[in-house]
């Protein structure tokens, strides 16, 4: 049994998502720590909402980071094994870096809040959009995006997330996204739907945000990871700190290559992938990508205890 941990990103948040850990002192302490750093009671926000406030990008990003790390800390405190590889989907990559001790938790919270701010500011509301396309392969979706931009050269449309086989998200100017939805349906997509987001993530419209974010990254201490982290932009681990900064900047405007990330884990002998965070989104993607991999979720304390038993005892150093 070789285990990797993956951390979910924006989109996995929901009111009450941490209630299954309400009695876990490690989880509550982590949320208290994050609330003090952010000057905001994020446990109350997660528990009570309102949903509209939780879903604001500037709140969602640090809240999801706190939730992911709280659950990872609970796992380790309860005797859970150290994973052999880490990765995170989009925002989740920052939780992977914290778990790998490459980023300090407090620095990561400030970093993702700033990330959310510059992303929100870079594209005015109503200008950008994202859409999920299901039932078409990666190359077909990429070709449809190219066709749209040939017909509408003043607009941008590119694949943003390669989430699973036959499941791709596109992003860009909203007008181009709508045209992409229409073309996808004409070409036999099982589903092509606009996503309820205001920020077109992981596409060229984020270049301005990435430029600002790069300056912030230079101010943050990044250390060598104690566990390999596969990054979104190239599904590879980077040991050099400058390379880590580079791929974190590029992540804002490069697509998330999640399919290849999971495939790279399998190629390295990983047999079990644990989704360390609220929800079960990434576990569903894992099953679509490789049915030979075993998916485990830690969505509540009971699941965590079952997973620890399944993983076996921690080996003595």
C-alpha positions as a printed NumPy array, in Angstrom:
array([[  0.   ,   0.   ,   0.   ],
       [  1.505,   3.287,  -1.156],
       [ -0.487,   6.366,  -0.26 ],
       [ -0.749,   9.871,  -1.71 ],
       [ -2.747,  12.741,  -0.243],
       [ -4.654,  15.231,  -2.392],
       [ -6.219,  18.457,  -1.137],
       [ -9.398,  19.971,  -2.624],
       [ -9.734,  23.571,  -3.715],
       [-12.428,  26.123,  -4.343],
       [-15.79 ,  24.522,  -5.068],
       [-15.644,  21.97 ,  -2.26 ],
       [-16.778,  24.484,   0.371],
       [-20.237,  24.289,   1.951],
       [-22.   ,  25.435,   5.108],
       [-21.548,  22.773,   7.788],
       [-18.679,  21.084,   6.001],
       [-16.651,  20.763,   9.219],
       [-19.429,  19.612,  11.561],
       [-18.077,  16.054,  11.416],
       [-14.951,  17.396,  13.141],
       [-16.674,  19.734,  15.608],
       [-15.379,  17.756,  18.6  ],
       [-11.824,  17.339,  17.34 ],
       [ -9.556,  19.595,  19.389],
       [ -6.84 ,  19.652,  16.71 ],
       [ -9.305,  20.835,  14.069],
       [-10.841,  23.482,  16.325],
       [ -7.416,  24.742,  17.395],
       [ -6.317,  25.034,  13.759],
       [ -9.399,  27.085,  12.944],
       [ -8.745,  29.301,  15.963],
       [ -5.175,  29.833,  14.763],
       [ -6.375,  30.714,  11.253],
       [ -9.093,  33.025,  12.597],
       [ -6.529,  34.952,  14.618],
       [ -4.247,  35.334,  11.607],
       [ -7.096,  36.42 ,   9.323],
       [ -8.862,  38.576,  11.954],
       [-12.086,  36.749,  11.145],
       [-14.059,  33.968,  12.847],
       [-13.906,  31.422,  10.046],
       [-15.335,  28.566,  12.139],
       [-18.529,  30.584,  12.59 ],
       [-18.553,  31.339,   8.866],
       [-18.203,  27.663,   7.952],
       [-20.758,  26.564,  10.533],
       [-23.407,  29.256,  10.052],
       [-22.737,  31.094,   6.814],
       [-24.211,  32.936,   5.143],
       [-23.386,  30.943,   2.027],
       [-22.962,  34.09 ,  -0.052],
       [-20.177,  35.244,   2.284],
       [-18.473,  31.84 ,   2.37 ],
       [-18.515,  31.727,  -1.436],
       [-16.722,  35.05 ,  -1.815],
       [-13.34 ,  34.11 ,  -3.254],
       [-11.497,  36.198,  -0.683],
       [-13.091,  34.048,   2.048],
       [-13.265,  30.684,   0.297],
       [ -9.553,  30.417,  -0.408],
       [ -8.249,  30.845,   3.173],
       [-11.198,  28.869,   4.614],
       [-10.481,  25.855,   2.399],
       [ -6.772,  26.037,   3.228],
       [ -7.589,  26.058,   6.945],
       [-10.011,  23.147,   6.573],
       [ -7.541,  21.032,   4.6  ],
       [ -4.696,  21.615,   7.054],
       [ -6.942,  21.082,  10.081],
       [ -7.905,  17.648,   8.759],
       [ -4.307,  16.795,   7.856],
       [ -3.179,  17.735,  11.366],
       [ -6.001,  15.629,  12.838],
       [ -4.825,  12.703,  10.678],
       [ -1.239,  12.965,  11.892],
       [ -2.253,  13.52 ,  15.536],
       [ -4.405,  10.385,  15.396],
       [ -1.449,   8.334,  14.186],
       [ -2.013,   8.483,  10.443],
       [  0.899,   7.664,   8.155],
       [  2.965,  10.266,   6.341],
       [  1.949,  10.139,   2.65 ],
       [  4.546,   9.45 ,  -0.002],
       [  3.347,  12.103,  -2.457],
       [  1.174,  15.225,  -2.136],
       [ -0.826,  17.321,  -4.57 ],
       [ -3.661,  19.81 ,  -4.41 ],
       [ -6.287,  20.85 ,  -6.927],
       [ -5.756,  24.536,  -7.734],
       [ -5.995,  26.301,  -4.363],
       [ -5.421,  22.907,  -2.717],
       [ -1.807,  23.032,  -3.867],
       [ -1.109,  25.464,  -1.026],
       [ -2.356,  22.956,   1.551],
       [ -0.03 ,  20.375,  -0.029],
       [  2.902,  22.758,   0.393],
       [  1.991,  23.42 ,   4.032],
       [  1.696,  19.678,   4.719],
       [  5.101,  19.237,   3.06 ],
       [  6.515,  21.952,   5.363],
       [  7.517,  24.035,   2.369],
       [  5.172,  26.853,   3.447],
       [  4.392,  28.086,   6.918],
       [  0.65 ,  27.88 ,   7.66 ],
       [  0.392,  31.58 ,   8.593],
       [  2.271,  32.654,   5.456],
       [  0.09 ,  30.405,   3.303],
       [ -3.11 ,  31.915,   4.719],
       [ -1.936,  35.437,   3.917],
       [ -0.715,  34.292,   0.512],
       [ -4.   ,  32.716,  -0.589],
       [ -6.02 ,  35.677,   0.668],
       [ -3.859,  37.965,  -1.451],
       [ -4.146,  35.503,  -4.34 ],
       [ -7.927,  35.72 ,  -4.096],
       [ -7.819,  39.505,  -3.967],
       [ -5.692,  39.976,  -7.088],
       [ -7.699,  37.345,  -8.983],
       [-10.956,  39.104,  -8.153],
       [ -9.58 ,  42.519,  -9.063],
       [ -8.015,  41.446, -12.366],
       [-11.264,  40.721, -14.241],
       [-14.405,  42.809, -13.563],
       [-17.625,  40.967, -12.703],
       [-19.485,  39.771, -15.776],
       [-16.47 ,  39.845, -18.086],
       [-15.12 ,  36.356, -17.494],
       [-16.609,  32.905, -17.088],
       [-15.95 ,  29.183, -16.839],
       [-17.852,  26.156, -18.122],
       [-17.718,  22.419, -17.51 ],
       [-17.591,  20.186, -20.582],
       [-18.322,  16.476, -20.075],
       [-18.097,  13.758, -22.704],
       [-15.425,  15.167, -25.027],
       [-11.729,  14.33 , -24.965],
       [ -9.044,  16.869, -24.089],
       [ -7.896,  17.463, -27.669],
       [-11.426,  18.052, -28.931],
       [-12.098,  20.629, -26.224],
       [ -8.801,  22.383, -26.976],
       [ -9.672,  22.488, -30.69 ],
       [-13.105,  23.948, -29.945],
       [-11.478,  26.691, -27.862],
       [ -9.125,  27.473, -30.744],
       [-12.066,  27.638, -33.156],
       [-13.866,  30.137, -30.939],
       [-10.822,  32.402, -30.668],
       [-10.26 ,  32.261, -34.43 ],
       [-13.815,  33.475, -34.93 ],
       [-13.594,  35.96 , -32.042],
       [ -9.897,  36.982, -32.061],
       [-10.401,  39.782, -29.555],
       [-11.529,  37.268, -26.917],
       [ -9.788,  34.521, -24.954],
       [-10.928,  30.93 , -24.389],
       [ -8.728,  28.044, -23.248],
       [ -8.962,  24.775, -21.293],
       [ -8.591,  25.612, -17.588],
       [ -8.911,  22.273, -15.781],
       [ -8.207,  18.822, -17.178],
       [-10.091,  17.245, -14.284],
       [-10.638,  13.676, -15.496],
       [-10.987,  11.682, -18.68 ],
       [-13.835,  13.328, -20.577],
       [-14.223,  16.13 , -18.03 ],
       [-12.661,  19.493, -18.888],
       [-13.345,  23.036, -17.684],
       [-12.869,  25.959, -20.067],
       [-12.322,  29.6  , -19.103],
       [-12.033,  33.035, -20.66 ],
       [-14.247,  35.92 , -21.691],
       [-17.858,  35.077, -20.928],
       [-18.98 ,  35.64 , -24.524],
       [-16.351,  33.166, -25.722],
       [-17.278,  30.683, -22.993],
       [-20.918,  30.739, -24.103],
       [-19.811,  30.146, -27.683],
       [-17.656,  27.264, -26.476],
       [-20.662,  25.729, -24.709],
       [-22.692,  25.892, -27.913],
       [-19.905,  24.281, -29.969],
       [-19.388,  21.555, -27.368],
       [-23.066,  20.624, -27.515],
       [-22.943,  20.574, -31.32 ],
       [-19.98 ,  18.186, -31.111],
       [-21.722,  15.683, -28.874],
       [-20.851,  16.771, -25.323],
       [-22.97 ,  15.007, -22.708],
       [-22.943,  18.187, -20.65 ],
       [-21.8  ,  21.731, -21.319],
       [-22.795,  24.195, -18.625],
       [-21.73 ,  27.595, -17.355],
       [-20.283,  27.439, -13.831],
       [-21.5  ,  29.839, -11.119],
       [-18.174,  31.66 , -10.733],
       [-17.169,  35.245, -11.41 ],
       [-13.44 ,  34.629, -11.855],
       [-12.045,  32.875, -14.953],
       [ -9.253,  30.953, -13.223],
       [ -6.305,  29.201, -14.873],
       [ -6.478,  31.094, -18.156],
       [ -4.621,  33.998, -19.828],
       [ -7.02 ,  36.542, -18.298],
       [ -5.127,  35.954, -15.052],
       [ -1.784,  37.277, -16.352],
       [ -2.203,  40.623, -14.575],
       [ -3.089,  38.888, -11.321],
       [ -0.1  ,  36.559, -11.711],
       [  2.255,  39.513, -12.147],
       [  1.083,  41.037,  -8.845],
       [  1.069,  37.679,  -7.122],
       [  4.646,  37.017,  -8.22 ],
       [  5.838,  40.019,  -6.211],
       [  4.063,  38.683,  -3.123],
       [  5.629,  35.254,  -3.635],
       [  9.098,  36.807,  -3.494],
       [  8.356,  38.043,   0.04 ],
       [  7.294,  34.62 ,   1.34 ],
       [  9.761,  32.076,   2.72 ],
       [  9.563,  28.764,   0.864],
       [ 11.592,  25.8  ,   2.089],
       [ 12.431,  22.449,   0.479],
       [  9.449,  20.105,   0.762],
       [  9.902,  17.099,   3.061],
       [  7.333,  15.209,   0.949],
       [  7.295,  15.497,  -2.864],
       [  4.547,  17.807,  -4.146],
       [  3.286,  17.396,  -7.705],
       [  2.373,  20.829,  -9.058],
       [ -0.681,  21.609, -11.167],
       [  1.056,  23.135, -14.155],
       [  3.353,  20.212, -15.03 ],
       [  2.436,  17.379, -12.585],
       [  6.066,  17.348, -11.426],
       [  7.908,  17.896,  -8.145],
       [ 10.298,  20.867,  -7.995],
       [ 13.138,  20.913,  -5.498],
       [ 14.487,  24.379,  -6.39 ],
       [ 12.691,  27.19 ,  -4.531],
       [ 12.761,  29.516,  -7.559],
       [ 11.027,  26.796,  -9.572],
       [  8.32 ,  26.466,  -6.913],
       [  7.692,  30.221,  -7.058],
       [  7.556,  30.032, -10.85 ],
       [  4.987,  27.244, -11.006],
       [  2.824,  28.899,  -8.339],
       [  2.734,  32.057, -10.441],
       [  2.061,  30.08 , -13.63 ],
       [ -0.743,  28.183, -11.921],
       [ -2.928,  31.289, -12.159],
       [ -2.931,  31.26 , -15.968],
       [ -1.937,  27.672, -16.865],
       [ -4.504,  24.847, -16.845],
       [ -4.734,  22.474, -13.89 ],
       [ -3.522,  19.112, -15.225],
       [ -5.263,  16.954, -12.677],
       [ -5.72 ,  13.895, -14.895],
       [ -1.981,  13.743, -15.522],
       [ -1.252,  14.367, -11.825],
       [ -3.212,  11.295, -10.743],
       [ -1.727,   9.263, -13.582],
       [  1.772,  10.34 , -12.491],
       [  1.022,   9.127,  -8.972],
       [ -0.111,   5.759, -10.301],
       [  3.041,   5.522, -12.422],
       [  5.106,   5.987,  -9.243],
       [  3.393,   3.029,  -7.618],
       [  0.727,   4.824,  -5.586],
       [ -2.18 ,   2.487,  -4.796],
       [ -4.342,   4.609,  -2.449],
       [ -5.254,   8.289,  -2.792],
       [ -6.66 ,  10.074,   0.244],
       [ -8.764,  13.205,  -0.248],
       [ -7.73 ,  15.337,   2.726],
       [-10.408,  17.984,   3.037],
       [-14.143,  18.575,   3.015],
       [-16.271,  16.795,   0.432],
       [-15.634,  14.014,  -2.051],
       [-15.015,  15.841,  -5.342],
       [-11.435,  14.667,  -5.878],
       [-12.269,  11.07 ,  -4.978],
       [-14.853,  11.052,  -7.732],
       [-12.274,  12.358, -10.203],
       [ -9.766,   9.71 ,  -9.118],
       [-12.251,   6.94 ,  -9.903],
       [-12.838,   8.42 , -13.365],
       [ -9.111,   8.676, -14.052],
       [ -7.93 ,   5.257, -12.833],
       [-10.292,   2.601, -11.491],
       [ -7.347,   0.622, -10.123],
       [ -6.64 ,   3.302,  -7.531],
       [ -8.391,   3.138,  -4.169],
       [-10.002,   6.445,  -3.152],
       [-10.384,   7.367,   0.51 ],
       [-12.162,  10.434,   1.905],
       [-11.615,  12.158,   5.251],
       [-14.83 ,  14.176,   5.208],
       [-15.524,  13.536,   8.904],
       [-13.843,  12.125,  12.022],
       [-15.394,   8.674,  11.573],
       [-13.997,   8.37 ,   8.039],
       [-10.607,   9.51 ,   9.316],
       [-10.493,   6.777,  11.951],
       [-11.523,   4.129,   9.417],
       [ -8.825,   5.332,   7.032],
       [ -6.148,   5.153,   9.733],
       [ -7.083,   1.554,  10.469],
       [ -7.029,   0.704,   6.761],
       [ -3.634,   2.362,   6.274],
       [ -2.047,   0.372,   9.096],
       [  0.293,   1.489,  11.879],
       [  2.958,   4.117,  11.456],
       [  6.376,   2.547,  11.031],
       [  8.949,   3.349,  13.709],
       [ 11.758,   5.602,  12.523]])
